[in-house]
mmCIF file of C-alpha atoms in Angstrom:
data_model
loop_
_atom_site.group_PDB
_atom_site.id
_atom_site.type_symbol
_atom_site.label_atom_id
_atom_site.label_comp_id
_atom_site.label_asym_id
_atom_site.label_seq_id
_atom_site.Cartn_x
_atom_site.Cartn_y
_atom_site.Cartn_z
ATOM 1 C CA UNK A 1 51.947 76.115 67.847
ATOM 2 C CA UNK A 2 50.812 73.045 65.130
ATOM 3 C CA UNK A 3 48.439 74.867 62.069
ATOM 4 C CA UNK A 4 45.509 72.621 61.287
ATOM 5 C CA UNK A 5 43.776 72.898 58.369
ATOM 6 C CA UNK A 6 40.144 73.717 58.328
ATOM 7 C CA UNK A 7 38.611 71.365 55.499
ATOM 8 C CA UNK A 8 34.413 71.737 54.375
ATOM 9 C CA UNK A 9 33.186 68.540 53.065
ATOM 10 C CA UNK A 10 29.481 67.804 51.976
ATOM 11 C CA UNK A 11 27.647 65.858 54.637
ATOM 12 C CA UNK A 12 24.360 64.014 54.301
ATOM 13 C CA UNK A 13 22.599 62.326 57.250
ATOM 14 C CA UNK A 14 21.615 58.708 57.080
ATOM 15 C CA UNK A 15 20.587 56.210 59.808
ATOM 16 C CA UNK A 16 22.893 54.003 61.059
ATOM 17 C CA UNK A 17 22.570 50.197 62.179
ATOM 18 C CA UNK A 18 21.507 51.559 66.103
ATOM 19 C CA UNK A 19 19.058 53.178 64.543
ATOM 20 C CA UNK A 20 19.614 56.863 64.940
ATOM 21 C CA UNK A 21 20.874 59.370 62.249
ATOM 22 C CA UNK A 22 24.176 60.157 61.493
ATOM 23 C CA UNK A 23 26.582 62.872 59.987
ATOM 24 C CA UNK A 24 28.269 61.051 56.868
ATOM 25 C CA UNK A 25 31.014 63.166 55.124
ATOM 26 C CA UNK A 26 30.571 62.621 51.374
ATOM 27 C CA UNK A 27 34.333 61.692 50.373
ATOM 28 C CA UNK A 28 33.697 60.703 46.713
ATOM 29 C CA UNK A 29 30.711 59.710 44.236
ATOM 30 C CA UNK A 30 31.188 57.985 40.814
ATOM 31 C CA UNK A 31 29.694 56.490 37.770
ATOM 32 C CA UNK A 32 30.075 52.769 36.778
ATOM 33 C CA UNK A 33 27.585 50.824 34.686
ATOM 34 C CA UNK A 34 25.081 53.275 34.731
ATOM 35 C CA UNK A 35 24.995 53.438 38.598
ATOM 36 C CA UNK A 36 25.557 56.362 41.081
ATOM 37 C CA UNK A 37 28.048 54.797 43.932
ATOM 38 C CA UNK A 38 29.253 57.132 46.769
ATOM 39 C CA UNK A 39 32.252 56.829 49.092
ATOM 40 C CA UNK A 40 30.966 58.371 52.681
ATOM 41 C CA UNK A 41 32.404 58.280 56.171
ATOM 42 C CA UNK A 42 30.877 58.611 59.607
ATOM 43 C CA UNK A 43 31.517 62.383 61.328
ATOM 44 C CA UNK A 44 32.735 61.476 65.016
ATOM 45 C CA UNK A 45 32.931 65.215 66.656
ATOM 46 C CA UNK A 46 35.152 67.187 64.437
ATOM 47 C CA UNK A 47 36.656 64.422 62.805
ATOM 48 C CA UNK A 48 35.926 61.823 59.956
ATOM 49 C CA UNK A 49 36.325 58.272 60.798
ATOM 50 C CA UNK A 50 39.057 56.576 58.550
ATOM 51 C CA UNK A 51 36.533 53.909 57.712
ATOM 52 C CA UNK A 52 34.637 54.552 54.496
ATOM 53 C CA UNK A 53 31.441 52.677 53.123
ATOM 54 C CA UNK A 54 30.467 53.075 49.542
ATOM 55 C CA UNK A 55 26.582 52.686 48.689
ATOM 56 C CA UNK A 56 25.009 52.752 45.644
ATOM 57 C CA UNK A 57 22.086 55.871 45.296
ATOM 58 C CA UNK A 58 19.863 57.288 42.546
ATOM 59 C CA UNK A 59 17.920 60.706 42.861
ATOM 60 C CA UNK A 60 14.241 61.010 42.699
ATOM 61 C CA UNK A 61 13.624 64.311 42.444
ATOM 62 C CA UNK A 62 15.598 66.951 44.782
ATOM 63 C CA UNK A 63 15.910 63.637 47.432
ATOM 64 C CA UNK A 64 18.490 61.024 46.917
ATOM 65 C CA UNK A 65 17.372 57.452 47.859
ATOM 66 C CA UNK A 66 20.691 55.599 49.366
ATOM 67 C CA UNK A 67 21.133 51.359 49.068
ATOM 68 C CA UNK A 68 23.150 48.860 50.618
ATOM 69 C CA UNK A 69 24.925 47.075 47.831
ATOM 70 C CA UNK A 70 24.178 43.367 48.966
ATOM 71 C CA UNK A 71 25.327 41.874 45.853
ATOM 72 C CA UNK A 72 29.244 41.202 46.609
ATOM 73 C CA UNK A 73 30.247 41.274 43.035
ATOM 74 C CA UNK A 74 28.586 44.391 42.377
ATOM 75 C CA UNK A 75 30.422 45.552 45.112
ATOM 76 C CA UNK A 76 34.114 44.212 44.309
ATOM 77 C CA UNK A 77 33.278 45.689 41.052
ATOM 78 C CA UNK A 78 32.714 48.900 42.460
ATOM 79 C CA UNK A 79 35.419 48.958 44.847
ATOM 80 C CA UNK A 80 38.234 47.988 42.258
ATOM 81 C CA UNK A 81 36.812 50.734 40.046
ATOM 82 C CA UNK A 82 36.682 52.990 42.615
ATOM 83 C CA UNK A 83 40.137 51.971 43.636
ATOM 84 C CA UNK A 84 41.356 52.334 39.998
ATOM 85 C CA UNK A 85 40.313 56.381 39.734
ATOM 86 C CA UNK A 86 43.467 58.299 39.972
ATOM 87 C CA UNK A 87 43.705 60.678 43.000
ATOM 88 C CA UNK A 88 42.734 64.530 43.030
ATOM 89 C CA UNK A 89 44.350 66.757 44.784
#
């Protein structure tokens, strides 16, 4: 018999593009520039989808406000830092 391990993650719901809200694991957040950036991925069932998408938030009060990141060189900038960060086990 295979022994899976049982992992908790923070989740936050966001809309998606259809529309509808969605379960996002939170697999990472960061500093760069003076900027929050988060790495999330969609919950599908009991599993999280291998395909992350980092977005930029700030808090305003106890809500967090999430944005696209529509400048690309913000975002390569992001992504190579994020890239950079060693790995925690």
């Amino acid at each position: 018999m295979a022994f899976e391990e049982m992992i908790e993650v923070e989740t936050v719901m966001l809309p998606g593009e259809d529309g509808k809200e969605h379960e996002y694991a939170i697999l990472d957040d960061f500093q760069l520039d003076g900027k929050n950036y988060m790495v999330i991925a969609v919950i599908e069932g009991d599993e999280i989808a291998e395909e992350m998408e980092l977005l930029r938030y700030r808090e305003e009060g106890d809500d967090m406000i999430f944005d696209i990141i529509e400048d690309e060189e913000e975002f390569q900038r992001a992504a190579e830092f994020y890239d950079s960060l060693p790995i925690e086990d």
